[in-house]
């Protein structure tokens, strides 16, 4: 039987002894759906049982990140339904999701860069590594995504391959906290300040440069104010070095390019953002 959000809420109420009511679905969230519940709570869940280990790991990383002031919502409960669907309950964060990306100016970008600095050295030990994933995707053919994107990645993919070729033996940072899907659409803003960073279920270790270079591509494609993308690229280079930034940018591009292609969405903004980051790296 296919689960619905209503059935998940009903099951959680029995299991947790709560009386939550479904209020509305919230915008955004690629890994899982997000829903506002009564009592100032957000439910995120997915009917993909394979995502459960990642959600469990993310719960531990959220605790570490929040302990140093990283503004992601508190996770109130984490688990799986009887059918195996992973879920988490989060505290509702005041503010508004960024939808007019032109409000992201250099001041807000610097605030976000300072937040990303909180991610330094938070994930010692084994676990999901965004650095390892980036190297594997770009240089070792992991999951075949590079080859699948090649027919429509064209010249942009070739240039990224050339950019990354010298870094086959490079050592990449592994100990930072990495959001893994950090873009301007995952920011909550209140009175001009960042009050929340959401959609964090893909969190792992690696280099915070991955998040910063993803922000640079998002700033370019989504229409942030001039200069914002350059600030993010400069911060990424300081955080992780050129090898980490090049491999992160290439891996992030093919991942989102395939995501958009599979959903028959317009690829032009994705290509523009990736090309702008590539041009900034080539110029440097």
mmCIF file with all atom_site columns, C-alpha atoms in Angstrom, residues 12 15 66 124 135 163 167 195 204 215 273:
data_model
loop_
_atom_site.group_PDB
_atom_site.id
_atom_site.type_symbol
_atom_site.label_atom_id
_atom_site.label_alt_id
_atom_site.label_comp_id
_atom_site.label_asym_id
_atom_site.label_entity_id
_atom_site.label_seq_id
_atom_site.pdbx_PDB_ins_code
_atom_site.Cartn_x
_atom_site.Cartn_y
_atom_site.Cartn_z
_atom_site.occupancy
_atom_site.B_iso_or_equiv
_atom_site.pdbx_formal_charge
_atom_site.auth_seq_id
_atom_site.auth_comp_id
_atom_site.auth_asym_id
_atom_site.auth_atom_id
_atom_site.pdbx_PDB_model_num
ATOM 1  C CA . UNK A 1 12  ? 3.513  9.347  13.943  1.00 0.00 ? 12  UNK A CA 1
ATOM 2  C CA . UNK A 1 15  ? 3.931  6.258  17.815  1.00 0.00 ? 15  UNK A CA 1
ATOM 3  C CA . UNK A 1 66  ? 23.755 23.424 15.364  1.00 0.00 ? 66  UNK A CA 1
ATOM 4  C CA . UNK A 1 124 ? 36.089 13.554 11.531  1.00 0.00 ? 124 UNK A CA 1
ATOM 5  C CA . UNK A 1 135 ? 36.438 12.620 -7.404  1.00 0.00 ? 135 UNK A CA 1
ATOM 6  C CA . UNK A 1 163 ? 39.922 21.602 -15.816 1.00 0.00 ? 163 UNK A CA 1
ATOM 7  C CA . UNK A 1 167 ? 43.913 16.711 -10.074 1.00 0.00 ? 167 UNK A CA 1
ATOM 8  C CA . UNK A 1 195 ? 17.409 32.398 9.945   1.00 0.00 ? 195 UNK A CA 1
ATOM 9  C CA . UNK A 1 204 ? 27.921 14.395 4.831   1.00 0.00 ? 204 UNK A CA 1
ATOM 10 C CA . UNK A 1 215 ? 26.175 28.618 -4.104  1.00 0.00 ? 215 UNK A CA 1
ATOM 11 C CA . UNK A 1 273 ? 25.468 28.733 -13.782 1.00 0.00 ? 273 UNK A CA 1
#
